[in-house]
Amino acid sequence: MQLSAGYKIFRLFNYGILTLLSLAAFIPFYLVVTVSLTNEKSISLRGYQLFPDQWSLEAYRTLFMNGSTFLQAYKISIMITLLGTLLSVLVTCLLAYAISRKHLRYRNKIALFVYFTMLFNGGIVPWYIIVSKLGLVDNILALFVPLLVNAWNVFLIRNYFRAIPDAIVESATIDGAGDLRIFFQIIMPLALPGLATITLFYMLGYWNDWWNALMLINDRELYPLQFLLRQILSTVLYATSSDSMVTNVGQLPAEGIKMATCVLTVGPIIFVYPFIQKYFIKGLIVGSVKG
């Protein structure tokens, strides 16, 4: 089919806009990577460069100075991200499914209780007293139990469950299916877009969390990656700003370490997104009930 000149111009214009937007998203990340690989003296003289004239791995060498501790922190972060996400998604979906069913007594009161936690909290001191009384100090459970349920995610997935036609649940009930079978074999597969969304949110939350480690973890063997990097970065920034350590300033690639920290924390989790993205655009519910 012959395309009109106007359509060709319009398509070319769209490609140009999309290219510019792609570059606007890619260049900052590319700059972070290049700065982390740039010599510190070159950064101090010429600033950040898209194409550095002096390359260096000193920032990564500094971060990996204690390789065993770094690998242990990576293991802890990966473990709490995978296990915590799995448990969080399961608990969140079970709660959301319960309050999405119209026949459940007091479901509105339960939903109000969940919503209340989005508006008010007891503060850090009561929170710390509770988790310490539960024995979570210096315990691996402290890194994912306090983050187990997010109220916003509960209401997000509840809306997916409520959008599923009641006819599906009723027909399964007539066929003899129980609540658990309906939930795991019918509701969960139909809510994959919502599941993918909260899974990504929970994974990002667990992977980026350092606050729980700061408050509850003293054992270095239990340090997650983000908290370990935060400690290293704080040490480097103190060293570069302290007059008593001025002689060592030239040996510490402060700017490179900042960017290398970003690369090490963002790098692994960014590869998860392409596997989840496809579920955001699938309408699995459409056509599930045929009248």
Coordinates of N, CA, C and O in Angstrom, one line a residue, residues 61-71 220 228:
R61 N 37.5 -1.0 42.7 CA 38.5 -1.7 43.6 C 38.3 -1.3 45.0 O 38.4 -2.1 45.9
T62 N 38.0 0.0 45.3 CA 37.7 0.4 46.6 C 36.5 -0.2 47.2 O 36.5 -0.6 48.4
L63 N 35.5 -0.3 46.4 CA 34.2 -1.0 46.9 C 34.4 -2.5 47.2 O 33.9 -3.0 48.1
F64 N 35.2 -3.1 46.3 CA 35.4 -4.5 46.4 C 36.7 -4.9 47.3 O 37.2 -6.0 47.2
M65 N 37.2 -3.9 48.1 CA 38.4 -4.1 48.8 C 38.3 -5.3 49.7 O 39.2 -6.1 49.9
N66 N 37.1 -5.5 50.3 CA 36.8 -6.7 51.1 C 35.8 -7.5 50.4 O 34.6 -7.4 50.6
G67 N 36.3 -8.4 49.5 CA 35.4 -9.1 48.6 C 34.5 -10.1 49.3 O 33.3 -10.2 48.9
S68 N 34.9 -10.8 50.3 CA 34.0 -11.7 51.0 C 32.8 -11.0 51.6 O 31.7 -11.5 51.6
T69 N 33.1 -9.9 52.3 CA 32.0 -9.1 52.9 C 31.0 -8.6 51.8 O 29.8 -8.7 52.0
F70 N 31.5 -8.2 50.7 CA 30.7 -7.7 49.6 C 29.8 -8.8 49.0 O 28.6 -8.6 48.8
L71 N 30.4 -10.0 48.8 CA 29.6 -11.1 48.3 C 28.6 -11.6 49.3 O 27.5 -11.9 48.9
R220 N 27.6 -7.9 61.0 CA 28.0 -7.6 59.7 C 27.7 -8.7 58.7 O 27.6 -8.5 57.5
L228 N 25.6 -1.9 53.4 CA 27.0 -2.0 53.3 C 27.6 -0.8 52.4 O 28.5 -0.2 52.8

